[in-house]
mmCIF file of N, CA, C and O in Angstrom:
data_model
loop_
_atom_site.group_PDB
_atom_site.id
_atom_site.type_symbol
_atom_site.label_atom_id
_atom_site.label_comp_id
_atom_site.label_asym_id
_atom_site.label_seq_id
_atom_site.Cartn_x
_atom_site.Cartn_y
_atom_site.Cartn_z
ATOM 1 N N VAL A 1 0.841 -1.167 0.000
ATOM 2 C CA VAL A 1 0.000 0.000 0.000
ATOM 3 C C VAL A 1 0.890 1.235 0.000
ATOM 4 O O VAL A 1 1.855 1.308 0.751
ATOM 5 N N ALA A 2 0.564 2.205 -0.842
ATOM 6 C CA ALA A 2 1.230 3.507 -0.833
ATOM 7 C C ALA A 2 0.184 4.558 -0.505
ATOM 8 O O ALA A 2 -0.899 4.567 -1.094
ATOM 9 N N ALA A 3 0.489 5.425 0.444
ATOM 10 C CA ALA A 3 -0.470 6.446 0.849
ATOM 11 C C ALA A 3 0.245 7.750 1.167
ATOM 12 O O ALA A 3 1.284 7.745 1.835
ATOM 13 N N GLY A 4 -0.322 8.844 0.687
ATOM 14 C CA GLY A 4 0.225 10.151 0.989
ATOM 15 C C GLY A 4 -0.283 10.652 2.324
ATOM 16 O O GLY A 4 -1.392 10.314 2.745
ATOM 17 N N TYR A 5 0.544 11.465 2.986
ATOM 18 C CA TYR A 5 0.136 12.033 4.272
ATOM 19 C C TYR A 5 1.009 13.240 4.613
ATOM 20 O O TYR A 5 2.126 13.349 4.115
ATOM 21 N N PRO A 6 0.523 14.163 5.452
ATOM 22 C CA PRO A 6 1.353 15.266 5.926
ATOM 23 C C PRO A 6 2.207 14.766 7.090
ATOM 24 O O PRO A 6 1.674 14.341 8.119
ATOM 25 N N GLU A 7 3.514 14.801 6.923
ATOM 26 C CA GLU A 7 4.439 14.287 7.936
ATOM 27 C C GLU A 7 5.005 15.434 8.771
ATOM 28 O O GLU A 7 5.320 16.496 8.254
ATOM 29 N N VAL A 8 5.160 15.194 10.071
ATOM 30 C CA VAL A 8 5.842 16.115 10.970
ATOM 31 C C VAL A 8 7.053 15.376 11.521
ATOM 32 O O VAL A 8 6.906 14.304 12.116
ATOM 33 N N ASP A 9 8.274 15.933 11.293
ATOM 34 C CA ASP A 9 9.459 15.254 11.812
ATOM 35 C C ASP A 9 9.740 15.660 13.259
ATOM 36 O O ASP A 9 8.988 16.420 13.873
ATOM 37 N N GLU A 10 10.840 15.137 13.811
ATOM 38 C CA GLU A 10 11.176 15.358 15.225
ATOM 39 C C GLU A 10 11.366 16.837 15.550
ATOM 40 O O GLU A 10 11.124 17.267 16.682
ATOM 41 N N SER A 11 11.817 17.625 14.567
ATOM 42 C CA SER A 11 12.057 19.056 14.813
ATOM 43 C C SER A 11 10.803 19.905 14.618
ATOM 44 O O SER A 11 10.827 21.106 14.856
ATOM 45 N N GLY A 12 9.719 19.288 14.144
ATOM 46 C CA GLY A 12 8.482 20.009 13.892
ATOM 47 C C GLY A 12 8.308 20.446 12.446
ATOM 48 O O GLY A 12 7.303 21.053 12.104
ATOM 49 N N ALA A 13 9.286 20.122 11.584
ATOM 50 C CA ALA A 13 9.175 20.466 10.164
ATOM 51 C C ALA A 13 8.093 19.611 9.510
ATOM 52 O O ALA A 13 7.930 18.433 9.834
ATOM 53 N N LEU A 14 7.354 20.212 8.576
ATOM 54 C CA LEU A 14 6.284 19.519 7.857
ATOM 55 C C LEU A 14 6.764 19.113 6.470
ATOM 56 O O LEU A 14 7.513 19.849 5.821
ATOM 57 N N PHE A 15 6.298 17.953 6.004
ATOM 58 C CA PHE A 15 6.639 17.437 4.688
ATOM 59 C C PHE A 15 5.387 16.871 4.021
ATOM 60 O O PHE A 15 4.510 16.331 4.692
ATOM 61 N N ASN A 16 5.316 16.982 2.708
ATOM 62 C CA ASN A 16 4.302 16.301 1.909
ATOM 63 C C ASN A 16 4.913 14.935 1.604
ATOM 64 O O ASN A 16 5.827 14.830 0.791
ATOM 65 N N SER A 17 4.471 13.897 2.271
ATOM 66 C CA SER A 17 5.140 12.599 2.247
ATOM 67 C C SER A 17 4.237 11.473 1.777
ATOM 68 O O SER A 17 3.029 11.632 1.678
ATOM 69 N N LEU A 18 4.855 10.347 1.505
ATOM 70 C CA LEU A 18 4.104 9.127 1.258
ATOM 71 C C LEU A 18 4.837 7.978 1.911
ATOM 72 O O LEU A 18 6.058 7.999 2.069
ATOM 73 N N CYS A 19 4.072 7.007 2.348
ATOM 74 C CA CYS A 19 4.665 5.805 2.928
ATOM 75 C C CYS A 19 4.242 4.605 2.087
ATOM 76 O O CYS A 19 3.186 4.605 1.470
ATOM 77 N N VAL A 20 5.116 3.624 2.061
ATOM 78 C CA VAL A 20 4.832 2.356 1.392
ATOM 79 C C VAL A 20 4.896 1.284 2.470
ATOM 80 O O VAL A 20 5.907 1.157 3.167
ATOM 81 N N VAL A 21 3.808 0.536 2.608
ATOM 82 C CA VAL A 21 3.695 -0.496 3.638
ATOM 83 C C VAL A 21 3.507 -1.845 2.959
ATOM 84 O O VAL A 21 2.712 -1.973 2.022
ATOM 85 N N SER A 22 4.241 -2.856 3.440
ATOM 86 C CA SER A 22 4.156 -4.201 2.854
ATOM 87 C C SER A 22 2.846 -4.885 3.230
ATOM 88 O O SER A 22 2.098 -4.408 4.094
ATOM 89 N N LYS A 23 2.602 -6.026 2.607
ATOM 90 C CA LYS A 23 1.409 -6.826 2.924
ATOM 91 C C LYS A 23 1.386 -7.231 4.386
ATOM 92 O O LYS A 23 0.323 -7.414 4.970
ATOM 93 N N ALA A 24 2.579 -7.374 4.985
ATOM 94 C CA ALA A 24 2.691 -7.772 6.387
ATOM 95 C C ALA A 24 2.580 -6.588 7.345
ATOM 96 O O ALA A 24 2.683 -6.747 8.552
ATOM 97 N N GLY A 25 2.385 -5.368 6.795
ATOM 98 C CA GLY A 25 2.239 -4.194 7.636
ATOM 99 C C GLY A 25 3.549 -3.529 8.025
ATOM 100 O O GLY A 25 3.588 -2.707 8.929
ATOM 101 N N VAL A 26 4.638 -3.877 7.324
ATOM 102 C CA VAL A 26 5.953 -3.318 7.620
ATOM 103 C C VAL A 26 6.196 -2.083 6.739
ATOM 104 O O VAL A 26 5.984 -2.135 5.526
ATOM 105 N N LEU A 27 6.638 -0.995 7.360
ATOM 106 C CA LEU A 27 6.976 0.207 6.604
ATOM 107 C C LEU A 27 8.189 -0.082 5.729
ATOM 108 O O LEU A 27 9.250 -0.453 6.217
ATOM 109 N N ARG A 28 8.030 0.054 4.417
ATOM 110 C CA ARG A 28 9.115 -0.224 3.473
ATOM 111 C C ARG A 28 9.801 1.044 2.998
ATOM 112 O O ARG A 28 10.955 1.039 2.621
ATOM 113 N N LEU A 29 9.053 2.151 2.954
ATOM 114 C CA LEU A 29 9.611 3.397 2.438
ATOM 115 C C LEU A 29 8.820 4.565 2.991
ATOM 116 O O LEU A 29 7.597 4.498 3.099
ATOM 117 N N ASN A 30 9.531 5.607 3.374
ATOM 118 C CA ASN A 30 8.902 6.888 3.685
ATOM 119 C C ASN A 30 9.583 7.899 2.771
ATOM 120 O O ASN A 30 10.793 8.081 2.834
ATOM 121 N N TYR A 31 8.811 8.508 1.902
ATOM 122 C CA TYR A 31 9.364 9.422 0.903
ATOM 123 C C TYR A 31 8.805 10.815 1.124
ATOM 124 O O TYR A 31 7.611 10.989 1.353
ATOM 125 N N ARG A 32 9.693 11.821 1.043
ATOM 126 C CA ARG A 32 9.298 13.226 1.179
ATOM 127 C C ARG A 32 9.410 13.910 -0.175
ATOM 128 O O ARG A 32 10.462 13.868 -0.816
ATOM 129 N N LYS A 33 8.325 14.537 -0.602
ATOM 130 C CA LYS A 33 8.291 15.223 -1.894
ATOM 131 C C LYS A 33 9.459 16.192 -2.008
ATOM 132 O O LYS A 33 9.692 17.010 -1.126
ATOM 133 N N ARG A 34 10.197 16.093 -3.113
ATOM 134 C CA ARG A 34 11.372 16.944 -3.326
ATOM 135 C C ARG A 34 11.034 18.280 -3.949
ATOM 136 O O ARG A 34 11.556 19.305 -3.543
ATOM 137 N N PHE A 35 10.218 18.270 -4.990
ATOM 138 C CA PHE A 35 9.958 19.480 -5.759
ATOM 139 C C PHE A 35 8.568 20.009 -5.404
ATOM 140 O O PHE A 35 7.553 19.497 -5.874
ATOM 141 N N LEU A 36 8.543 21.026 -4.584
ATOM 142 C CA LEU A 36 7.290 21.562 -4.070
ATOM 143 C C LEU A 36 6.614 22.473 -5.082
ATOM 144 O O LEU A 36 7.264 23.278 -5.746
ATOM 145 N N TYR A 37 5.312 22.341 -5.178
ATOM 146 C CA TYR A 37 4.487 23.220 -6.002
ATOM 147 C C TYR A 37 4.082 24.412 -5.127
ATOM 148 O O TYR A 37 4.247 24.388 -3.904
ATOM 149 N N GLU A 38 3.548 25.449 -5.744
ATOM 150 C CA GLU A 38 3.168 26.651 -4.989
ATOM 151 C C GLU A 38 2.275 26.325 -3.794
ATOM 152 O O GLU A 38 2.440 26.905 -2.721
ATOM 153 N N ALA A 39 1.333 25.418 -3.961
ATOM 154 C CA ALA A 39 0.417 25.067 -2.871
ATOM 155 C C ALA A 39 1.133 24.371 -1.717
ATOM 156 O O ALA A 39 0.647 24.384 -0.584
ATOM 157 N N ASP A 40 2.290 23.768 -1.974
ATOM 158 C CA ASP A 40 3.064 23.094 -0.925
ATOM 159 C C ASP A 40 3.998 24.055 -0.192
ATOM 160 O O ASP A 40 4.295 23.872 0.981
ATOM 161 N N LYS A 41 4.507 25.042 -0.916
ATOM 162 C CA LYS A 41 5.571 25.897 -0.382
ATOM 163 C C LYS A 41 5.156 26.685 0.856
ATOM 164 O O LYS A 41 6.003 27.051 1.665
ATOM 165 N N CYS A 42 3.856 26.908 1.042
ATOM 166 C CA CYS A 42 3.396 27.664 2.206
ATOM 167 C C CYS A 42 3.371 26.822 3.485
ATOM 168 O O CYS A 42 3.237 27.367 4.580
ATOM 169 N N TRP A 43 3.518 25.492 3.357
ATOM 170 C CA TRP A 43 3.438 24.671 4.568
ATOM 171 C C TRP A 43 4.471 23.551 4.647
ATOM 172 O O TRP A 43 4.789 23.084 5.745
ATOM 173 N N ALA A 44 5.025 23.125 3.530
ATOM 174 C CA ALA A 44 5.891 21.938 3.552
ATOM 175 C C ALA A 44 7.347 22.274 3.256
ATOM 176 O O ALA A 44 7.643 23.210 2.510
ATOM 177 N N SER A 45 8.235 21.491 3.826
ATOM 178 C CA SER A 45 9.659 21.537 3.496
ATOM 179 C C SER A 45 9.911 20.515 2.398
ATOM 180 O O SER A 45 9.193 19.514 2.292
ATOM 181 N N ALA A 46 10.946 20.734 1.609
ATOM 182 C CA ALA A 46 11.282 19.801 0.530
ATOM 183 C C ALA A 46 12.104 18.627 1.063
ATOM 184 O O ALA A 46 12.960 18.804 1.937
ATOM 185 N N GLY A 47 11.844 17.443 0.505
ATOM 186 C CA GLY A 47 12.682 16.291 0.786
ATOM 187 C C GLY A 47 14.032 16.471 0.103
ATOM 188 O O GLY A 47 14.193 17.345 -0.755
ATOM 189 N N ASP A 48 15.006 15.633 0.457
ATOM 190 C CA ASP A 48 16.350 15.841 -0.075
ATOM 191 C C ASP A 48 16.835 14.785 -1.059
ATOM 192 O O ASP A 48 17.948 14.886 -1.562
ATOM 193 N N HIS A 49 16.022 13.763 -1.341
ATOM 194 C CA HIS A 49 16.464 12.736 -2.298
ATOM 195 C C HIS A 49 15.281 11.907 -2.804
ATOM 196 O O HIS A 49 14.233 11.864 -2.171
ATOM 197 N N PHE A 50 15.506 11.287 -3.960
ATOM 198 C CA PHE A 50 14.562 10.289 -4.461
ATOM 199 C C PHE A 50 14.984 8.947 -3.893
ATOM 200 O O PHE A 50 16.129 8.756 -3.493
ATOM 201 N N ASP A 51 14.060 7.992 -3.866
ATOM 202 C CA ASP A 51 14.366 6.682 -3.310
ATOM 203 C C ASP A 51 13.591 5.602 -4.052
ATOM 204 O O ASP A 51 12.649 5.900 -4.782
ATOM 205 N N CYS A 52 14.010 4.362 -3.865
ATOM 206 C CA CYS A 52 13.368 3.200 -4.489
ATOM 207 C C CYS A 52 13.167 2.130 -3.426
ATOM 208 O O CYS A 52 13.825 2.136 -2.394
ATOM 209 N N VAL A 53 12.288 1.199 -3.736
ATOM 210 C CA VAL A 53 12.077 0.041 -2.884
ATOM 211 C C VAL A 53 11.757 -1.144 -3.805
ATOM 212 O O VAL A 53 11.136 -0.971 -4.858
ATOM 213 N N VAL A 54 12.225 -2.339 -3.435
ATOM 214 C CA VAL A 54 11.927 -3.540 -4.212
ATOM 215 C C VAL A 54 10.644 -4.153 -3.663
ATOM 216 O O VAL A 54 10.535 -4.438 -2.472
ATOM 217 N N ILE A 55 9.661 -4.328 -4.570
ATOM 218 C CA ILE A 55 8.375 -4.918 -4.213
ATOM 219 C C ILE A 55 8.115 -6.085 -5.142
ATOM 220 O O ILE A 55 8.075 -5.920 -6.363
ATOM 221 N N ASP A 56 7.979 -7.266 -4.576
ATOM 222 C CA ASP A 56 7.731 -8.482 -5.355
ATOM 223 C C ASP A 56 8.711 -8.627 -6.520
ATOM 224 O O ASP A 56 8.332 -8.995 -7.633
ATOM 225 N N GLY A 57 9.974 -8.301 -6.265
ATOM 226 C CA GLY A 57 11.018 -8.470 -7.271
ATOM 227 C C GLY A 57 11.171 -7.312 -8.245
ATOM 228 O O GLY A 57 12.042 -7.333 -9.108
ATOM 229 N N PHE A 58 10.332 -6.288 -8.136
ATOM 230 C CA PHE A 58 10.411 -5.119 -9.021
ATOM 231 C C PHE A 58 10.935 -3.916 -8.245
ATOM 232 O O PHE A 58 10.451 -3.617 -7.149
ATOM 233 N N LYS A 59 11.892 -3.219 -8.814
ATOM 234 C CA LYS A 59 12.405 -1.991 -8.216
ATOM 235 C C LYS A 59 11.449 -0.861 -8.586
ATOM 236 O O LYS A 59 11.218 -0.577 -9.759
ATOM 237 N N VAL A 60 10.873 -0.233 -7.556
ATOM 238 C CA VAL A 60 9.845 0.780 -7.753
ATOM 239 C C VAL A 60 10.332 2.117 -7.195
ATOM 240 O O VAL A 60 10.839 2.188 -6.080
ATOM 241 N N ALA A 61 10.190 3.171 -7.995
ATOM 242 C CA ALA A 61 10.489 4.533 -7.556
ATOM 243 C C ALA A 61 9.181 5.282 -7.387
ATOM 244 O O ALA A 61 8.253 5.118 -8.171
ATOM 245 N N PHE A 62 9.115 6.094 -6.361
ATOM 246 C CA PHE A 62 7.921 6.877 -6.082
ATOM 247 C C PHE A 62 8.223 8.359 -6.201
ATOM 248 O O PHE A 62 9.334 8.806 -5.929
ATOM 249 N N GLY A 63 7.218 9.105 -6.594
ATOM 250 C CA GLY A 63 7.295 10.556 -6.621
ATOM 251 C C GLY A 63 5.927 11.095 -6.276
ATOM 252 O O GLY A 63 4.937 10.373 -6.321
ATOM 253 N N ILE A 64 5.887 12.364 -5.924
ATOM 254 C CA ILE A 64 4.618 13.012 -5.603
ATOM 255 C C ILE A 64 4.447 14.187 -6.548
ATOM 256 O O ILE A 64 5.258 15.117 -6.542
ATOM 257 N N CYS A 65 3.433 14.117 -7.379
ATOM 258 C CA CYS A 65 2.973 15.192 -8.250
ATOM 259 C C CYS A 65 4.103 15.958 -8.949
ATOM 260 O O CYS A 65 4.614 15.531 -9.968
ATOM 261 N N MET A 66 4.525 17.084 -8.435
ATOM 262 C CA MET A 66 5.504 17.979 -9.063
ATOM 263 C C MET A 66 6.866 17.322 -9.260
ATOM 264 O O MET A 66 7.686 17.792 -10.058
ATOM 265 N N ASP A 67 7.133 16.223 -8.571
ATOM 266 C CA ASP A 67 8.425 15.543 -8.705
ATOM 267 C C ASP A 67 8.703 15.087 -10.135
ATOM 268 O O ASP A 67 9.862 14.885 -10.497
ATOM 269 N N ILE A 68 7.663 14.925 -10.964
ATOM 270 C CA ILE A 68 7.898 14.477 -12.341
ATOM 271 C C ILE A 68 8.445 15.592 -13.220
ATOM 272 O O ILE A 68 8.943 15.343 -14.305
ATOM 273 N N ASN A 69 8.348 16.837 -12.766
ATOM 274 C CA ASN A 69 8.804 17.998 -13.529
ATOM 275 C C ASN A 69 10.175 18.467 -13.040
ATOM 276 O O ASN A 69 10.589 18.143 -11.938
ATOM 277 N N PRO A 70 10.839 19.296 -13.837
ATOM 278 C CA PRO A 70 12.049 19.946 -13.314
ATOM 279 C C PRO A 70 11.670 20.851 -12.140
ATOM 280 O O PRO A 70 10.581 21.427 -12.115
ATOM 281 N N LYS A 71 12.571 20.966 -11.174
ATOM 282 C CA LYS A 71 12.310 21.802 -10.003
ATOM 283 C C LYS A 71 11.915 23.207 -10.443
ATOM 284 O O LYS A 71 12.598 23.834 -11.244
ATOM 285 N N ASP A 72 10.797 23.700 -9.929
ATOM 286 C CA ASP A 72 10.261 25.028 -10.241
ATOM 287 C C ASP A 72 10.079 25.248 -11.742
ATOM 288 O O ASP A 72 10.138 26.374 -12.221
ATOM 289 N N PHE A 73 9.872 24.164 -12.495
ATOM 290 C CA PHE A 73 9.702 24.222 -13.958
ATOM 291 C C PHE A 73 10.910 24.854 -14.652
ATOM 292 O O PHE A 73 10.795 25.415 -15.733
ATOM 293 N N ASP A 74 12.075 24.770 -14.035
ATOM 294 C CA ASP A 74 13.302 25.355 -14.597
ATOM 295 C C ASP A 74 13.947 24.334 -15.526
ATOM 296 O O ASP A 74 14.819 23.557 -15.131
ATOM 297 N N PHE A 75 13.528 24.337 -16.783
ATOM 298 C CA PHE A 75 13.992 23.358 -17.760
ATOM 299 C C PHE A 75 15.457 23.578 -18.141
ATOM 300 O O PHE A 75 16.099 22.676 -18.633
ATOM 301 N N GLU A 76 15.980 24.767 -17.908
ATOM 302 C CA GLU A 76 17.389 25.050 -18.219
ATOM 303 C C GLU A 76 18.307 24.414 -17.183
ATOM 304 O O GLU A 76 19.374 23.907 -17.511
ATOM 305 N N ARG A 77 17.898 24.452 -15.925
ATOM 306 C CA ARG A 77 18.756 24.032 -14.815
ATOM 307 C C ARG A 77 18.580 22.563 -14.447
ATOM 308 O O ARG A 77 19.530 21.894 -14.077
ATOM 309 N N ASP A 78 17.374 22.058 -14.529
ATOM 310 C CA ASP A 78 17.078 20.715 -14.032
ATOM 311 C C ASP A 78 16.474 19.886 -15.148
ATOM 312 O O ASP A 78 15.444 20.232 -15.700
ATOM 313 N N ASN A 79 17.112 18.790 -15.468
ATOM 314 C CA ASN A 79 16.672 17.967 -16.587
ATOM 315 C C ASN A 79 15.917 16.730 -16.100
ATOM 316 O O ASN A 79 16.401 15.617 -16.234
ATOM 317 N N PHE A 80 14.733 16.946 -15.502
ATOM 318 C CA PHE A 80 13.872 15.838 -15.062
ATOM 319 C C PHE A 80 14.626 14.881 -14.126
ATOM 320 O O PHE A 80 14.928 13.742 -14.480
ATOM 321 N N ALA A 81 14.923 15.365 -12.919
ATOM 322 C CA ALA A 81 15.733 14.626 -11.951
ATOM 323 C C ALA A 81 15.144 13.266 -11.585
ATOM 324 O O ALA A 81 15.883 12.297 -11.416
ATOM 325 N N LEU A 82 13.813 13.160 -11.454
ATOM 326 C CA LEU A 82 13.213 11.867 -11.103
ATOM 327 C C LEU A 82 13.426 10.853 -12.218
ATOM 328 O O LEU A 82 13.798 9.705 -11.965
ATOM 329 N N ALA A 83 13.240 11.265 -13.458
ATOM 330 C CA ALA A 83 13.469 10.357 -14.588
ATOM 331 C C ALA A 83 14.931 9.938 -14.640
ATOM 332 O O ALA A 83 15.246 8.767 -14.887
ATOM 333 N N SER A 84 15.841 10.866 -14.392
ATOM 334 C CA SER A 84 17.270 10.544 -14.375
ATOM 335 C C SER A 84 17.591 9.561 -13.255
ATOM 336 O O SER A 84 18.364 8.620 -13.438
ATOM 337 N N HIS A 85 16.974 9.766 -12.094
ATOM 338 C CA HIS A 85 17.151 8.846 -10.970
ATOM 339 C C HIS A 85 16.677 7.433 -11.350
ATOM 340 O O HIS A 85 17.370 6.453 -11.083
ATOM 341 N N CYS A 86 15.518 7.361 -11.992
ATOM 342 C CA CYS A 86 14.973 6.060 -12.397
ATOM 343 C C CYS A 86 15.894 5.355 -13.387
ATOM 344 O O CYS A 86 16.107 4.144 -13.297
ATOM 345 N N ARG A 87 16.446 6.111 -14.306
ATOM 346 C CA ARG A 87 17.366 5.519 -15.284
ATOM 347 C C ARG A 87 18.643 5.033 -14.592
ATOM 348 O O ARG A 87 19.086 3.917 -14.807
ATOM 349 N N THR A 88 19.229 5.860 -13.743
ATOM 350 C CA THR A 88 20.467 5.510 -13.037
ATOM 351 C C THR A 88 20.273 4.295 -12.145
ATOM 352 O O THR A 88 21.136 3.412 -12.081
ATOM 353 N N GLU A 89 19.143 4.243 -11.450
ATOM 354 C CA GLU A 89 18.860 3.148 -10.510
ATOM 355 C C GLU A 89 18.258 1.918 -11.194
ATOM 356 O O GLU A 89 17.974 0.931 -10.528
ATOM 357 N N GLU A 90 18.063 2.002 -12.506
ATOM 358 C CA GLU A 90 17.468 0.902 -13.278
ATOM 359 C C GLU A 90 16.138 0.449 -12.669
ATOM 360 O O GLU A 90 15.900 -0.730 -12.413
ATOM 361 N N VAL A 91 15.270 1.412 -12.475
ATOM 362 C CA VAL A 91 13.956 1.191 -11.874
ATOM 363 C C VAL A 91 13.046 0.477 -12.867
ATOM 364 O O VAL A 91 13.053 0.770 -14.058
ATOM 365 N N ASP A 92 12.256 -0.466 -12.373
ATOM 366 C CA ASP A 92 11.306 -1.207 -13.204
ATOM 367 C C ASP A 92 9.964 -0.498 -13.312
ATOM 368 O O ASP A 92 9.303 -0.541 -14.350
ATOM 369 N N VAL A 93 9.515 0.125 -12.212
ATOM 370 C CA VAL A 93 8.186 0.734 -12.149
ATOM 371 C C VAL A 93 8.308 2.122 -11.533
ATOM 372 O O VAL A 93 9.006 2.316 -10.552
ATOM 373 N N ARG A 94 7.596 3.080 -12.138
ATOM 374 C CA ARG A 94 7.542 4.434 -11.592
ATOM 375 C C ARG A 94 6.115 4.719 -11.171
ATOM 376 O O ARG A 94 5.186 4.543 -11.950
ATOM 377 N N LYS A 95 5.944 5.159 -9.952
ATOM 378 C CA LYS A 95 4.600 5.430 -9.414
ATOM 379 C C LYS A 95 4.564 6.871 -8.936
ATOM 380 O O LYS A 95 5.348 7.271 -8.096
ATOM 381 N N ILE A 96 3.666 7.664 -9.511
ATOM 382 C CA ILE A 96 3.488 9.045 -9.107
ATOM 383 C C ILE A 96 2.176 9.147 -8.336
ATOM 384 O O ILE A 96 1.124 8.741 -8.815
ATOM 385 N N VAL A 97 2.257 9.692 -7.147
ATOM 386 C CA VAL A 97 1.081 9.858 -6.280
ATOM 387 C C VAL A 97 0.627 11.313 -6.380
ATOM 388 O O VAL A 97 1.451 12.221 -6.328
ATOM 389 N N PRO A 98 -0.676 11.557 -6.531
ATOM 390 C CA PRO A 98 -1.155 12.946 -6.570
ATOM 391 C C PRO A 98 -0.731 13.701 -5.316
ATOM 392 O O PRO A 98 -0.562 13.119 -4.256
ATOM 393 N N SER A 99 -0.582 14.994 -5.445
ATOM 394 C CA SER A 99 -0.128 15.821 -4.338
ATOM 395 C C SER A 99 -1.185 15.949 -3.258
ATOM 396 O O SER A 99 -2.375 15.910 -3.519
ATOM 397 N N LEU A 100 -0.710 16.127 -2.039
ATOM 398 C CA LEU A 100 -1.570 16.364 -0.891
ATOM 399 C C LEU A 100 -1.526 17.854 -0.595
ATOM 400 O O LEU A 100 -0.466 18.393 -0.338
ATOM 401 N N SER A 101 -2.613 18.532 -0.698
ATOM 402 C CA SER A 101 -2.656 19.960 -0.391
ATOM 403 C C SER A 101 -3.519 20.168 0.833
ATOM 404 O O SER A 101 -4.618 19.641 0.929
ATOM 405 N N LEU A 102 -2.994 20.936 1.753
ATOM 406 C CA LEU A 102 -3.734 21.218 2.990
ATOM 407 C C LEU A 102 -4.466 22.527 2.885
ATOM 408 O O LEU A 102 -4.105 23.410 2.220
#
């Protein structure tokens, strides 16, 4: 199961996050959205990396909404970092979760 949620870390910082939980109920991945959209910037901090998890033998990368685009739509500076991450990590499946707006 993958589900988006507003995360609060130990310092009180807020993140637009998603968790991936196995069939056995074990947390497999906690991902924090890296590229914030305008609606996120007023409340959420950006995550610092993309990540993958192996599920049933498939390497899966997750992103949240704006993560599929270059950061701040800056096509000159950022060349689709999530896609580059997927290529470098040889990801089998890419899953984009709609953004959570508060």
